[in-house]
CSV table of C-alpha atoms in Angstrom, one decimal:
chain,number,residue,atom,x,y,z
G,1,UNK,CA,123.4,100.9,88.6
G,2,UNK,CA,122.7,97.3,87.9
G,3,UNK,CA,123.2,94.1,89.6
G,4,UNK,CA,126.5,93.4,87.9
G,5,UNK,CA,128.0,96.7,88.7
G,6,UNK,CA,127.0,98.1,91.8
G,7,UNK,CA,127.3,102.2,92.2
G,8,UNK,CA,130.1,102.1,94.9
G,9,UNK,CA,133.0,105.0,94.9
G,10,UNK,CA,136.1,104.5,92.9
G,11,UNK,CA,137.9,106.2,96.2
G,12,UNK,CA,137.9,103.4,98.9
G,13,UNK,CA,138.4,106.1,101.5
G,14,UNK,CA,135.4,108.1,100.1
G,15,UNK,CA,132.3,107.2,102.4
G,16,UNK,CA,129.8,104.8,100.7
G,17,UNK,CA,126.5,106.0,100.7
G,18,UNK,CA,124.7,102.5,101.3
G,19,UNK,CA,121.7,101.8,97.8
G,20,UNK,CA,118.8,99.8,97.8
G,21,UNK,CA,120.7,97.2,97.1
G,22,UNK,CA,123.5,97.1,98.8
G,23,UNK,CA,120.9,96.9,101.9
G,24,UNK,CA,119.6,93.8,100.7
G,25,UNK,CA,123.3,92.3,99.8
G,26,UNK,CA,123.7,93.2,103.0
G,27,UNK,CA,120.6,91.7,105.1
G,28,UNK,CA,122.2,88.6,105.0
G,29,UNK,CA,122.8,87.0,108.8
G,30,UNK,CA,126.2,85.6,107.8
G,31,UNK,CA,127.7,88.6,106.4
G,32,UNK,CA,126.5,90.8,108.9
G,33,UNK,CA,128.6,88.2,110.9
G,34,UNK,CA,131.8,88.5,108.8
G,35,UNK,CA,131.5,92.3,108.8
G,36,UNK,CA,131.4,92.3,112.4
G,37,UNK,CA,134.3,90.4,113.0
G,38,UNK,CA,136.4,92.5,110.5
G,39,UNK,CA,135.0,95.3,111.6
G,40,UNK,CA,136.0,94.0,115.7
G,41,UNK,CA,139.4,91.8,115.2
G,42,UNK,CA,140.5,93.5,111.8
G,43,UNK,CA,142.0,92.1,108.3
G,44,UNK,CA,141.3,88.1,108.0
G,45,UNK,CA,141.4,85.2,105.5
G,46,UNK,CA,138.4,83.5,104.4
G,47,UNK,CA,139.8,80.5,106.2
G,48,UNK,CA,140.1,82.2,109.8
G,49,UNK,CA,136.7,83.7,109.7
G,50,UNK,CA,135.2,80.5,109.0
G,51,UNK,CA,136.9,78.6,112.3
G,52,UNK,CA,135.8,82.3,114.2
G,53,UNK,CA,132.2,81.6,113.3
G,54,UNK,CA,132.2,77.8,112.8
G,55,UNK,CA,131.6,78.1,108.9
G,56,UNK,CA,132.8,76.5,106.0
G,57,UNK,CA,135.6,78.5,104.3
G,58,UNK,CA,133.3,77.9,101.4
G,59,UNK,CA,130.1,80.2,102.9
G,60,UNK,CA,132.9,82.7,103.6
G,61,UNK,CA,134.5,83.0,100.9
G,62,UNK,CA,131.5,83.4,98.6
G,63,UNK,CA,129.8,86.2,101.7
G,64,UNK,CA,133.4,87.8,101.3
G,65,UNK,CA,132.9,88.4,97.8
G,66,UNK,CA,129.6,89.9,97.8
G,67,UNK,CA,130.2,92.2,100.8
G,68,UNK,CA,133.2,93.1,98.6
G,69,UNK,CA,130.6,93.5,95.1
G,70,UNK,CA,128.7,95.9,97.1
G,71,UNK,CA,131.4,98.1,98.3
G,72,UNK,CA,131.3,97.2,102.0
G,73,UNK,CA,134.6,95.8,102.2
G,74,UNK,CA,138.0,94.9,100.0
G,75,UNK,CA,141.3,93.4,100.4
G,76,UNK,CA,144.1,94.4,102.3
G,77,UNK,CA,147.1,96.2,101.2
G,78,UNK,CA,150.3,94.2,101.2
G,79,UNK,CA,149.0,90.8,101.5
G,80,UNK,CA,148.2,90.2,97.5
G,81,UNK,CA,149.7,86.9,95.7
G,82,UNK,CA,149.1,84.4,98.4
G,83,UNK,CA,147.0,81.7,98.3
G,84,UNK,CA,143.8,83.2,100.2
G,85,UNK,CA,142.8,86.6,100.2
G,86,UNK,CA,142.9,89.0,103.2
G,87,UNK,CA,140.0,91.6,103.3
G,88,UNK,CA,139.3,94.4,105.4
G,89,UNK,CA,136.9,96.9,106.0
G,90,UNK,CA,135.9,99.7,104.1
G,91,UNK,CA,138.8,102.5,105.2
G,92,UNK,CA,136.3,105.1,104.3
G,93,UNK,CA,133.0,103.1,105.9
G,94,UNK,CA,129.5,103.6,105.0
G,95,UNK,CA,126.5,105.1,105.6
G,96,UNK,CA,122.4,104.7,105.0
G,97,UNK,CA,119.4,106.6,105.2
G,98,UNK,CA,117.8,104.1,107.3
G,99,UNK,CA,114.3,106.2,107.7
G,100,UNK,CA,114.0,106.4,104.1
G,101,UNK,CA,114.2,103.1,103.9
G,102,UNK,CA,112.0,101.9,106.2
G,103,UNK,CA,109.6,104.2,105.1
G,104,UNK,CA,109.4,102.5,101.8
G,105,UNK,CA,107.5,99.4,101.4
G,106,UNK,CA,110.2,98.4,98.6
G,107,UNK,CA,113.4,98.7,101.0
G,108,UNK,CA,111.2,97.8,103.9
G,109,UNK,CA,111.8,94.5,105.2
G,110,UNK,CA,115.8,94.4,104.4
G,111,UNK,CA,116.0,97.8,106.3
G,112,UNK,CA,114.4,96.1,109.4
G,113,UNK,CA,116.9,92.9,109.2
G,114,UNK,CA,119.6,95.4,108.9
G,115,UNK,CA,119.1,97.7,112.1
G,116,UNK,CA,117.6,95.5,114.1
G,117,UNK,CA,120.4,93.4,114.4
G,118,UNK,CA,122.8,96.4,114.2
G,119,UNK,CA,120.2,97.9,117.3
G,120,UNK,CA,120.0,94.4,119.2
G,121,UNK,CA,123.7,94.0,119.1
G,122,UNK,CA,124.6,97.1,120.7
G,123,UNK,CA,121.6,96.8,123.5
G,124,UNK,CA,123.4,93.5,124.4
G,125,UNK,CA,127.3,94.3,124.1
G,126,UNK,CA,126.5,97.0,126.5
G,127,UNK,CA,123.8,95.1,128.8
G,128,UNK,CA,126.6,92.2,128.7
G,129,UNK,CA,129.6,94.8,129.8
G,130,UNK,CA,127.1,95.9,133.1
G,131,UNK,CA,126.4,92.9,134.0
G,132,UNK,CA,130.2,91.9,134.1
G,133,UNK,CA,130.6,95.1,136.2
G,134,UNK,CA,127.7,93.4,138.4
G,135,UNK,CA,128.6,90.1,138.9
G,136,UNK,CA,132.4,90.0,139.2
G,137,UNK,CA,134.1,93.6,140.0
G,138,UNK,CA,137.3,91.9,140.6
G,139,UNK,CA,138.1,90.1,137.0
G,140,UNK,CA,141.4,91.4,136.3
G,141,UNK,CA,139.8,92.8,132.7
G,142,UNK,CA,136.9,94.6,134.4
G,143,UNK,CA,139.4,96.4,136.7
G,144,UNK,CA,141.7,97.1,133.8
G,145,UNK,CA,138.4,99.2,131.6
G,146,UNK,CA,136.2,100.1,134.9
G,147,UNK,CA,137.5,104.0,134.7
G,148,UNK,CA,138.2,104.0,130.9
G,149,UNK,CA,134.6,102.9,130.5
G,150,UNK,CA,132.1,105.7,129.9
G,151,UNK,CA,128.0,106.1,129.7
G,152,UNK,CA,126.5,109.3,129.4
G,153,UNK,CA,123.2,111.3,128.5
G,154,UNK,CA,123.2,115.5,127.4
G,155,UNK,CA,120.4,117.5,125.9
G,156,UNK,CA,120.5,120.3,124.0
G,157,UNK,CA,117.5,122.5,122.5
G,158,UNK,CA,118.3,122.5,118.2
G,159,UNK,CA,116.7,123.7,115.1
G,160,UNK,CA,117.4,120.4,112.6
G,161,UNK,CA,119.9,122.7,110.9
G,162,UNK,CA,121.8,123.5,114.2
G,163,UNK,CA,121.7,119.3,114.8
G,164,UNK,CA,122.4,118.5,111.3
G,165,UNK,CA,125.8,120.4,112.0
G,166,UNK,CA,126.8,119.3,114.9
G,167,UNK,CA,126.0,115.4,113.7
G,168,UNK,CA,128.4,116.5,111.0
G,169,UNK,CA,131.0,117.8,113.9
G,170,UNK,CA,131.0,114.8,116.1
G,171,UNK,CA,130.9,112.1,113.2
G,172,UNK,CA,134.1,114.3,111.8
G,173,UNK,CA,135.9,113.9,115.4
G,174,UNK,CA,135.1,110.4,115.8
G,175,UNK,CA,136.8,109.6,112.1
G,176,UNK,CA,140.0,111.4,112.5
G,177,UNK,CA,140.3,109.9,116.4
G,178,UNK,CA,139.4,106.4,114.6
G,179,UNK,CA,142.4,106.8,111.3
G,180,UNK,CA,144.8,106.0,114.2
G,181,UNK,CA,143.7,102.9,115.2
G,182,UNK,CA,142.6,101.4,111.5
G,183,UNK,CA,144.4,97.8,110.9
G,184,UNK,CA,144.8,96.8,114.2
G,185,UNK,CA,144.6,92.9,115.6
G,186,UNK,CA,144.9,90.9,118.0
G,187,UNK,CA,148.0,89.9,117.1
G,188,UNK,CA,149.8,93.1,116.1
G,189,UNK,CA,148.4,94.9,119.3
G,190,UNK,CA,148.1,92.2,121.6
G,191,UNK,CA,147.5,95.0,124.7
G,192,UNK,CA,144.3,96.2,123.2
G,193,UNK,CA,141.2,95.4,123.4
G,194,UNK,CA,138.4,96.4,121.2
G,195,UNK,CA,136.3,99.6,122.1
G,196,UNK,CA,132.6,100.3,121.3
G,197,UNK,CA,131.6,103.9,120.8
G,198,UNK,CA,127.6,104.5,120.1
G,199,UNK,CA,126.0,107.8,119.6
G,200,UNK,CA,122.8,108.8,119.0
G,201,UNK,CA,121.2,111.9,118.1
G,202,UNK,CA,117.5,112.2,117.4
G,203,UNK,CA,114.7,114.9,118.4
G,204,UNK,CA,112.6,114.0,121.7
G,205,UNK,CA,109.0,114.6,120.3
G,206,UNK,CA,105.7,114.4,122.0
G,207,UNK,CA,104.3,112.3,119.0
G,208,UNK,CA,106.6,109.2,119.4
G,209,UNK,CA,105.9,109.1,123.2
G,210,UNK,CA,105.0,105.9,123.8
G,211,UNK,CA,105.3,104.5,120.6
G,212,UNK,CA,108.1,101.3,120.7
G,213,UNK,CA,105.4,100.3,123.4
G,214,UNK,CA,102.4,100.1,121.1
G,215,UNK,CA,105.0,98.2,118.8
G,216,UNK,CA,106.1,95.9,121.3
G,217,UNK,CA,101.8,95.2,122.2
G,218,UNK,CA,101.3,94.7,118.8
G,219,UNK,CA,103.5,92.1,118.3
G,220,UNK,CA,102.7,90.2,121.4
């Protein structure tokens, strides 16, 4: 791989396994923006994401092109030959090691920039969804998702074969369930509104009791 020709799948549907860097490409605030707004409100110009985030068309265009360089996103199907480009997500998404690369001094930083904004984000959609509930019950959108809306915790005792597998399972469910809904808008499915789904699987071990605390003193 070199910086001219990054190691992406020839298969857009095929899962990209996120490089060095690609991480980097992608550490930048701005196109973590753009990805986020494809990734919420679907296919867009260059032109529309820069009124969405109060950007030059400019900035987005050239982001555009290098989330497209590193394989994170490309253009959408039917809407070649006009004047701006629509892109889209990735159909087949992507994926990263993320302990290996914060584990190595190299990949580091980027790797920090990268999920703690991924992290942060989903703490606050969520905090900002109960607080909603909280502080008005009656909004006609909060009584429309109220019983739709789900939070939940389970535990189960695994070997890291038995949790390898059933990562493999879930993340297998969640992408056929998710093929359905690929392309929406705004404007094509004006009665939707865009739903969050986190999960998280990860061992509960005596050693990291207590640890994001001695993270959190260490930076104060």
């Amino acid at each position: 791989m070199t910086a001219d020709d990054p190691d992406i799948p020839s298969d857009p549907h095929e899962q990209m396994q996120v490089d060095a860097q690609a991480l980097r490409g992608l550490a930048h605030p701005l196109r973590a923006r753009l990805l986020d707004e494809l990734r919420l409100n679907g296919p867009a110009t260059a032109t529309i994401l820069g009124r969405r985030l109060g950007e030059s068309s400019g900035a987005t265009s050239y982001h555009l092109r290098q989330l497209s360089r590193y394989g994170f996103i490309d253009n959408e199907p039917g809407r070649t030959g006009g004047r701006e480009r629509w892109w889209r997500m990735r159909p087949g998404g992507w994926s990263m090691s993320g302990h290996e690369f914060l584990s190595n001094p190299q990949t580091r930083v980027a790797a920090q920039a990268v999920l703690g904004r991924l992290y942060q984000q989903k703490q606050k959609r969520f905090a900002d969804w109960t607080t909603l509930v909280r502080d008005s019950p009656d909004l006609p959108a909060v009584r429309r998702w109220k019983d739709a809306a789900n939070d939940s915790m389970s535990h189960a005792r695994m070997t890291p074969e038995e949790a390898a597998e059933f990562a493999d399972a879930l993340n297998d469910f969640l992408g056929s369930w998710g093929k359905r809904f690929q392309g929406r808008t705004p404007e094509s499915h004006p009665d939707t509104d865009v739903v969050q789904v986190d999960t998280a699987l990860f061992p509960i071990l005596p050693e990291a009791e207590g640890r994001s605390g001695e993270d959190a003193a260490e930076e104060d």
